[in-house]
Amino acid sequence: MSATVLAAKTVGFGQTSLTLEQVVAIAKGAPVTLNASAEYRDYIQRGARFIDSLLHEEGVVYGVTTGYGDSCTVNVGPDLVHELPLHLSRFHGCGMGKVLEIPQARAVMACRLNSLAVGKSGVSYELLERIALLLNLNIVPVIPEEGSVGASGDLTPLSYLAAVLVGEREVFYQGQRRATSEVYAELGISALKLRPKEGLALMNGTAVMTALACLAYDRAEYLSRLCARITAMASLTLKGNSNHFDEILFAAKPHPGQNQVAAWIREDLNHHEHPRNSDRLQDRYSIRCAPHIIGVLADALPFMRQFIETELNSANDNPLVDGEGEHILHGGHFYGGHIAFAMDSLKNAVANLADLLDRQMALVMDPKFNNGLPANLSASQGERSPINHGFKAVQIGCSAWTAEALKHTMPASVFSRSTECHNQDKVSMGTIAARDALRVLELTEQVAAAALLAMSQGIRLRLLAGELERESLTESVATTLAQLEADFELLIEDRPLEALLRQTLAKIQAGEWEVCR
């Protein structure tokens, strides 16, 4: 990669706002820089110096001279204060479940770095430098995904970042999972000794749920565009009525996201030149109402972005440290309610996309509804047609994936549990909501992969039958069809499709399929 390209993708931290797209870029490997100005360095150090002055004066600061959570009434003597952050990271080392993927863990590091870089957490500039260094060296903490109730923030998963900073637990480095201490020794990196408040500042925040929310948002936005393209292809497969997407019709119900989706589909169908191919005056709802279904997500994305990016650019630990005014501010900014609501909403809207595509799949498979196409879109003809089953099992799979996606739409945020001696007696469940959203996205992407293949088969069957001309396809649909034809030979004889489905899914998750712009 050239120095010019590398510089263009570098993301800066320190007295600047981050976008969720920048978090996604870091997740995918973009390097980072930290504001190195003397003014910013001094601004960060003021908080750390203020904490030092309070210790010198024997002031009482939660999590610095007291225990944590319900143990805030337990005083910690001056001789033990410097050990307290290490104990916080160690006793939270109880995460379970799968570990976060490397891009997810990098996003977590970026979100925590950005929150601490706000300068209200009482940490040293050296701590910020170290997180930036680990990102640039791609030394990534191994973080189990389970164990957070979303307040006091993501304590347990973030303890794995804190532990790596002090040279403990494990990291991913150069494709291997290794002991942090070994990697540090190999690279000549010294472990940090966390200052008072730094363990709490690292862990008592919303970085895990926010990181996962950034990644979920990015995937959902792409998926909304892809589902519009698939709907256009489904309409072509079914010889649908493009009048359903007319601009005059949609001007009467002016939800902007819904109207944008209708415009995408309308443009894909070359509406004004080919307004109606169907014998039906009105197509079934999964075609006719697709803009209204996809549009819910499209119209919800702006408020979700606001919630996510405000959280991303906030100081969200406790207590906050005002180094300039010399105040310690005890509060509850670690509470992840906004992320929880955004992710509960996102997974609902995305699961509806799975349901939409599943219904479209059911229509194109069934000769009673598919306007003259063979059952299950099988291209087999003649004496061999009775033993060939086309997309029959794939459509069953779509139903299974959709059902599982719908099952995950129960809002996690309403399942608050009182914990930690009733100190954390109302919690957000934001991290569980974000993990749910990612699972719903994965399942919906699987349905989309199947639908892409099926609709490409349907359009090709129409082309072979002379019921559709390749020249009549819009450039956008023709491009998508060509992308699919490069990977997918027309399904005539039954063959296993798992590998093709996985390949198509991987391209969806990498954003490689042509989508509406």
PDB file of N, CA, C and O in Angstrom, residues 361-405:
ATOM      1  N   MET A 361     -39.035 -15.442  -1.744  1.00  0.00           N
ATOM      2  CA  MET A 361     -38.542 -16.771  -2.137  1.00  0.00           C
ATOM      3  C   MET A 361     -39.693 -17.758  -2.280  1.00  0.00           C
ATOM      4  O   MET A 361     -39.733 -18.557  -3.227  1.00  0.00           O
ATOM      5  N   ALA A 362     -40.654 -17.708  -1.354  1.00  0.00           N
ATOM      6  CA  ALA A 362     -41.787 -18.620  -1.420  1.00  0.00           C
ATOM      7  C   ALA A 362     -42.598 -18.402  -2.700  1.00  0.00           C
ATOM      8  O   ALA A 362     -43.062 -19.362  -3.335  1.00  0.00           O
ATOM      9  N   LEU A 363     -42.754 -17.152  -3.111  1.00  0.00           N
ATOM     10  CA  LEU A 363     -43.515 -16.860  -4.323  1.00  0.00           C
ATOM     11  C   LEU A 363     -42.831 -17.399  -5.569  1.00  0.00           C
ATOM     12  O   LEU A 363     -43.480 -18.015  -6.442  1.00  0.00           O
ATOM     13  N   VAL A 364     -41.535 -17.158  -5.696  1.00  0.00           N
ATOM     14  CA  VAL A 364     -40.863 -17.549  -6.948  1.00  0.00           C
ATOM     15  C   VAL A 364     -40.694 -19.060  -7.064  1.00  0.00           C
ATOM     16  O   VAL A 364     -40.497 -19.574  -8.176  1.00  0.00           O
ATOM     17  N   MET A 365     -40.779 -19.795  -5.951  1.00  0.00           N
ATOM     18  CA  MET A 365     -40.626 -21.250  -5.999  1.00  0.00           C
ATOM     19  C   MET A 365     -41.917 -21.959  -6.409  1.00  0.00           C
ATOM     20  O   MET A 365     -41.882 -23.070  -6.931  1.00  0.00           O
ATOM     21  N   ASP A 366     -43.047 -21.348  -6.153  1.00  0.00           N
ATOM     22  CA  ASP A 366     -44.338 -22.037  -6.231  1.00  0.00           C
ATOM     23  C   ASP A 366     -45.015 -21.766  -7.573  1.00  0.00           C
ATOM     24  O   ASP A 366     -45.335 -20.614  -7.890  1.00  0.00           O
ATOM     25  N   PRO A 367     -45.261 -22.789  -8.382  1.00  0.00           N
ATOM     26  CA  PRO A 367     -45.915 -22.575  -9.689  1.00  0.00           C
ATOM     27  C   PRO A 367     -47.289 -21.931  -9.578  1.00  0.00           C
ATOM     28  O   PRO A 367     -47.786 -21.364 -10.558  1.00  0.00           O
ATOM     29  N   LYS A 368     -47.922 -22.004  -8.419  1.00  0.00           N
ATOM     30  CA  LYS A 368     -49.226 -21.361  -8.247  1.00  0.00           C
ATOM     31  C   LYS A 368     -49.097 -19.846  -8.217  1.00  0.00           C
ATOM     32  O   LYS A 368     -50.067 -19.123  -8.422  1.00  0.00           O
ATOM     33  N   PHE A 369     -47.879 -19.345  -7.936  1.00  0.00           N
ATOM     34  CA  PHE A 369     -47.709 -17.901  -7.742  1.00  0.00           C
ATOM     35  C   PHE A 369     -46.613 -17.282  -8.620  1.00  0.00           C
ATOM     36  O   PHE A 369     -46.498 -16.062  -8.671  1.00  0.00           O
ATOM     37  N   ASN A 370     -45.802 -18.095  -9.291  1.00  0.00           N
ATOM     38  CA  ASN A 370     -44.599 -17.532  -9.927  1.00  0.00           C
ATOM     39  C   ASN A 370     -44.764 -17.191 -11.408  1.00  0.00           C
ATOM     40  O   ASN A 370     -43.786 -16.963 -12.112  1.00  0.00           O
ATOM     41  N   ASN A 371     -46.023 -17.197 -11.876  1.00  0.00           N
ATOM     42  CA  ASN A 371     -46.320 -16.679 -13.219  1.00  0.00           C
ATOM     43  C   ASN A 371     -45.615 -17.478 -14.314  1.00  0.00           C
ATOM     44  O   ASN A 371     -44.984 -16.916 -15.207  1.00  0.00           O
ATOM     45  N   GLY A 372     -45.727 -18.810 -14.209  1.00  0.00           N
ATOM     46  CA  GLY A 372     -45.284 -19.653 -15.301  1.00  0.00           C
ATOM     47  C   GLY A 372     -43.893 -20.231 -15.211  1.00  0.00           C
ATOM     48  O   GLY A 372     -43.455 -20.937 -16.133  1.00  0.00           O
ATOM     49  N   LEU A 373     -43.185 -19.983 -14.139  1.00  0.00           N
ATOM     50  CA  LEU A 373     -41.853 -20.559 -13.973  1.00  0.00           C
ATOM     51  C   LEU A 373     -41.961 -21.994 -13.455  1.00  0.00           C
ATOM     52  O   LEU A 373     -42.957 -22.370 -12.828  1.00  0.00           O
ATOM     53  N   PRO A 374     -40.936 -22.824 -13.675  1.00  0.00           N
ATOM     54  CA  PRO A 374     -40.976 -24.199 -13.154  1.00  0.00           C
ATOM     55  C   PRO A 374     -40.918 -24.227 -11.634  1.00  0.00           C
ATOM     56  O   PRO A 374     -40.426 -23.295 -10.999  1.00  0.00           O
ATOM     57  N   ALA A 375     -41.416 -25.296 -11.069  1.00  0.00           N
ATOM     58  CA  ALA A 375     -41.409 -25.453  -9.604  1.00  0.00           C
ATOM     59  C   ALA A 375     -39.983 -25.392  -9.081  1.00  0.00           C
ATOM     60  O   ALA A 375     -39.060 -25.983  -9.655  1.00  0.00           O
ATOM     61  N   ASN A 376     -39.812 -24.648  -7.998  1.00  0.00           N
ATOM     62  CA  ASN A 376     -38.522 -24.523  -7.315  1.00  0.00           C
ATOM     63  C   ASN A 376     -37.422 -23.953  -8.206  1.00  0.00           C
ATOM     64  O   ASN A 376     -36.237 -24.129  -7.922  1.00  0.00           O
ATOM     65  N   LEU A 377     -37.844 -23.285  -9.284  1.00  0.00           N
ATOM     66  CA  LEU A 377     -36.914 -22.655 -10.229  1.00  0.00           C
ATOM     67  C   LEU A 377     -35.923 -23.651 -10.833  1.00  0.00           C
ATOM     68  O   LEU A 377     -34.816 -23.286 -11.235  1.00  0.00           O
ATOM     69  N   SER A 378     -36.313 -24.892 -10.928  1.00  0.00           N
ATOM     70  CA  SER A 378     -35.427 -25.887 -11.525  1.00  0.00           C
ATOM     71  C   SER A 378     -35.347 -25.656 -13.033  1.00  0.00           C
ATOM     72  O   SER A 378     -36.362 -25.482 -13.708  1.00  0.00           O
ATOM     73  N   ALA A 379     -34.143 -25.679 -13.561  1.00  0.00           N
ATOM     74  CA  ALA A 379     -33.950 -25.512 -15.009  1.00  0.00           C
ATOM     75  C   ALA A 379     -33.918 -26.846 -15.738  1.00  0.00           C
ATOM     76  O   ALA A 379     -33.681 -26.884 -16.951  1.00  0.00           O
ATOM     77  N   SER A 380     -34.128 -27.911 -15.008  1.00  0.00           N
ATOM     78  CA  SER A 380     -34.121 -29.237 -15.620  1.00  0.00           C
ATOM     79  C   SER A 380     -35.376 -29.437 -16.479  1.00  0.00           C
ATOM     80  O   SER A 380     -36.474 -29.026 -16.090  1.00  0.00           O
ATOM     81  N   GLN A 381     -35.221 -30.071 -17.630  1.00  0.00           N
ATOM     82  CA  GLN A 381     -36.343 -30.292 -18.531  1.00  0.00           C
ATOM     83  C   GLN A 381     -36.388 -31.737 -18.984  1.00  0.00           C
ATOM     84  O   GLN A 381     -35.435 -32.504 -18.813  1.00  0.00           O
ATOM     85  N   GLY A 382     -37.505 -32.113 -19.558  1.00  0.00           N
ATOM     86  CA  GLY A 382     -37.628 -33.437 -20.148  1.00  0.00           C
ATOM     87  C   GLY A 382     -37.701 -34.541 -19.112  1.00  0.00           C
ATOM     88  O   GLY A 382     -38.172 -34.345 -17.993  1.00  0.00           O
ATOM     89  N   GLU A 383     -37.183 -35.701 -19.514  1.00  0.00           N
ATOM     90  CA  GLU A 383     -37.332 -36.880 -18.675  1.00  0.00           C
ATOM     91  C   GLU A 383     -36.575 -36.798 -17.358  1.00  0.00           C
ATOM     92  O   GLU A 383     -36.874 -37.538 -16.423  1.00  0.00           O
ATOM     93  N   ARG A 384     -35.600 -35.906 -17.253  1.00  0.00           N
ATOM     94  CA  ARG A 384     -34.842 -35.796 -16.011  1.00  0.00           C
ATOM     95  C   ARG A 384     -35.470 -34.809 -15.014  1.00  0.00           C
ATOM     96  O   ARG A 384     -35.040 -34.729 -13.863  1.00  0.00           O
ATOM     97  N   SER A 385     -36.430 -34.062 -15.451  1.00  0.00           N
ATOM     98  CA  SER A 385     -37.000 -33.046 -14.561  1.00  0.00           C
ATOM     99  C   SER A 385     -37.644 -33.619 -13.298  1.00  0.00           C
ATOM    100  O   SER A 385     -37.574 -32.980 -12.240  1.00  0.00           O
ATOM    101  N   PRO A 386     -38.241 -34.835 -13.319  1.00  0.00           N
ATOM    102  CA  PRO A 386     -38.871 -35.325 -12.083  1.00  0.00           C
ATOM    103  C   PRO A 386     -37.896 -35.561 -10.934  1.00  0.00           C
ATOM    104  O   PRO A 386     -38.302 -35.549  -9.768  1.00  0.00           O
ATOM    105  N   ILE A 387     -36.612 -35.820 -11.252  1.00  0.00           N
ATOM    106  CA  ILE A 387     -35.685 -36.116 -10.151  1.00  0.00           C
ATOM    107  C   ILE A 387     -34.900 -34.889  -9.702  1.00  0.00           C
ATOM    108  O   ILE A 387     -34.079 -34.980  -8.781  1.00  0.00           O
ATOM    109  N   ASN A 388     -35.119 -33.744 -10.326  1.00  0.00           N
ATOM    110  CA  ASN A 388     -34.398 -32.528  -9.953  1.00  0.00           C
ATOM    111  C   ASN A 388     -35.303 -31.572  -9.192  1.00  0.00           C
ATOM    112  O   ASN A 388     -36.485 -31.413  -9.524  1.00  0.00           O
ATOM    113  N   HIS A 389     -34.716 -30.935  -8.163  1.00  0.00           N
ATOM    114  CA  HIS A 389     -35.535 -30.185  -7.206  1.00  0.00           C
ATOM    115  C   HIS A 389     -35.128 -28.721  -7.037  1.00  0.00           C
ATOM    116  O   HIS A 389     -35.640 -28.040  -6.165  1.00  0.00           O
ATOM    117  N   GLY A 390     -34.207 -28.257  -7.862  1.00  0.00           N
ATOM    118  CA  GLY A 390     -33.883 -26.842  -7.875  1.00  0.00           C
ATOM    119  C   GLY A 390     -33.546 -26.270  -6.512  1.00  0.00           C
ATOM    120  O   GLY A 390     -32.694 -26.780  -5.791  1.00  0.00           O
ATOM    121  N   PHE A 391     -34.272 -25.201  -6.155  1.00  0.00           N
ATOM    122  CA  PHE A 391     -34.004 -24.469  -4.914  1.00  0.00           C
ATOM    123  C   PHE A 391     -34.908 -24.908  -3.761  1.00  0.00           C
ATOM    124  O   PHE A 391     -35.031 -24.177  -2.770  1.00  0.00           O
ATOM    125  N   LYS A 392     -35.523 -26.078  -3.872  1.00  0.00           N
ATOM    126  CA  LYS A 392     -36.473 -26.516  -2.846  1.00  0.00           C
ATOM    127  C   LYS A 392     -35.868 -26.462  -1.441  1.00  0.00           C
ATOM    128  O   LYS A 392     -36.430 -25.858  -0.515  1.00  0.00           O
ATOM    129  N   ALA A 393     -34.712 -27.091  -1.247  1.00  0.00           N
ATOM    130  CA  ALA A 393     -34.113 -27.140   0.092  1.00  0.00           C
ATOM    131  C   ALA A 393     -33.579 -25.768   0.518  1.00  0.00           C
ATOM    132  O   ALA A 393     -33.597 -25.429   1.704  1.00  0.00           O
ATOM    133  N   VAL A 394     -33.112 -24.986  -0.444  1.00  0.00           N
ATOM    134  CA  VAL A 394     -32.621 -23.643  -0.114  1.00  0.00           C
ATOM    135  C   VAL A 394     -33.762 -22.801   0.450  1.00  0.00           C
ATOM    136  O   VAL A 394     -33.577 -22.050   1.404  1.00  0.00           O
ATOM    137  N   GLN A 395     -34.958 -22.944  -0.146  1.00  0.00           N
ATOM    138  CA  GLN A 395     -36.102 -22.180   0.367  1.00  0.00           C
ATOM    139  C   GLN A 395     -36.483 -22.650   1.770  1.00  0.00           C
ATOM    140  O   GLN A 395     -36.858 -21.841   2.627  1.00  0.00           O
ATOM    141  N   ILE A 396     -36.348 -23.938   2.030  1.00  0.00           N
ATOM    142  CA  ILE A 396     -36.581 -24.430   3.396  1.00  0.00           C
ATOM    143  C   ILE A 396     -35.567 -23.803   4.348  1.00  0.00           C
ATOM    144  O   ILE A 396     -35.900 -23.379   5.459  1.00  0.00           O
ATOM    145  N   GLY A 397     -34.310 -23.754   3.905  1.00  0.00           N
ATOM    146  CA  GLY A 397     -33.283 -23.103   4.718  1.00  0.00           C
ATOM    147  C   GLY A 397     -33.621 -21.660   5.008  1.00  0.00           C
ATOM    148  O   GLY A 397     -33.444 -21.180   6.141  1.00  0.00           O
ATOM    149  N   CYS A 398     -34.118 -20.935   4.009  1.00  0.00           N
ATOM    150  CA  CYS A 398     -34.511 -19.538   4.227  1.00  0.00           C
ATOM    151  C   CYS A 398     -35.562 -19.426   5.312  1.00  0.00           C
ATOM    152  O   CYS A 398     -35.516 -18.508   6.150  1.00  0.00           O
ATOM    153  N   SER A 399     -36.510 -20.337   5.319  1.00  0.00           N
ATOM    154  CA  SER A 399     -37.541 -20.316   6.353  1.00  0.00           C
ATOM    155  C   SER A 399     -36.939 -20.545   7.732  1.00  0.00           C
ATOM    156  O   SER A 399     -37.326 -19.902   8.717  1.00  0.00           O
ATOM    157  N   ALA A 400     -35.978 -21.458   7.805  1.00  0.00           N
ATOM    158  CA  ALA A 400     -35.323 -21.728   9.088  1.00  0.00           C
ATOM    159  C   ALA A 400     -34.535 -20.518   9.570  1.00  0.00           C
ATOM    160  O   ALA A 400     -34.614 -20.125  10.741  1.00  0.00           O
ATOM    161  N   TRP A 401     -33.756 -19.903   8.665  1.00  0.00           N
ATOM    162  CA  TRP A 401     -32.941 -18.745   9.050  1.00  0.00           C
ATOM    163  C   TRP A 401     -33.829 -17.566   9.450  1.00  0.00           C
ATOM    164  O   TRP A 401     -33.526 -16.846  10.405  1.00  0.00           O
ATOM    165  N   THR A 402     -34.919 -17.415   8.712  1.00  0.00           N
ATOM    166  CA  THR A 402     -35.840 -16.319   9.030  1.00  0.00           C
ATOM    167  C   THR A 402     -36.484 -16.524  10.387  1.00  0.00           C
ATOM    168  O   THR A 402     -36.585 -15.577  11.189  1.00  0.00           O
ATOM    169  N   ALA A 403     -36.926 -17.741  10.647  1.00  0.00           N
ATOM    170  CA  ALA A 403     -37.556 -18.016  11.944  1.00  0.00           C
ATOM    171  C   ALA A 403     -36.595 -17.722  13.090  1.00  0.00           C
ATOM    172  O   ALA A 403     -36.987 -17.138  14.116  1.00  0.00           O
ATOM    173  N   GLU A 404     -35.339 -18.121  12.919  1.00  0.00           N
ATOM    174  CA  GLU A 404     -34.358 -17.853  13.981  1.00  0.00           C
ATOM    175  C   GLU A 404     -34.105 -16.361  14.132  1.00  0.00           C
ATOM    176  O   GLU A 404     -33.972 -15.849  15.259  1.00  0.00           O
ATOM    177  N   ALA A 405     -34.064 -15.632  13.026  1.00  0.00           N
ATOM    178  CA  ALA A 405     -33.886 -14.177  13.106  1.00  0.00           C
ATOM    179  C   ALA A 405     -35.046 -13.533  13.840  1.00  0.00           C
ATOM    180  O   ALA A 405     -34.856 -12.676  14.719  1.00  0.00           O
TER     181      ALA A 405
END
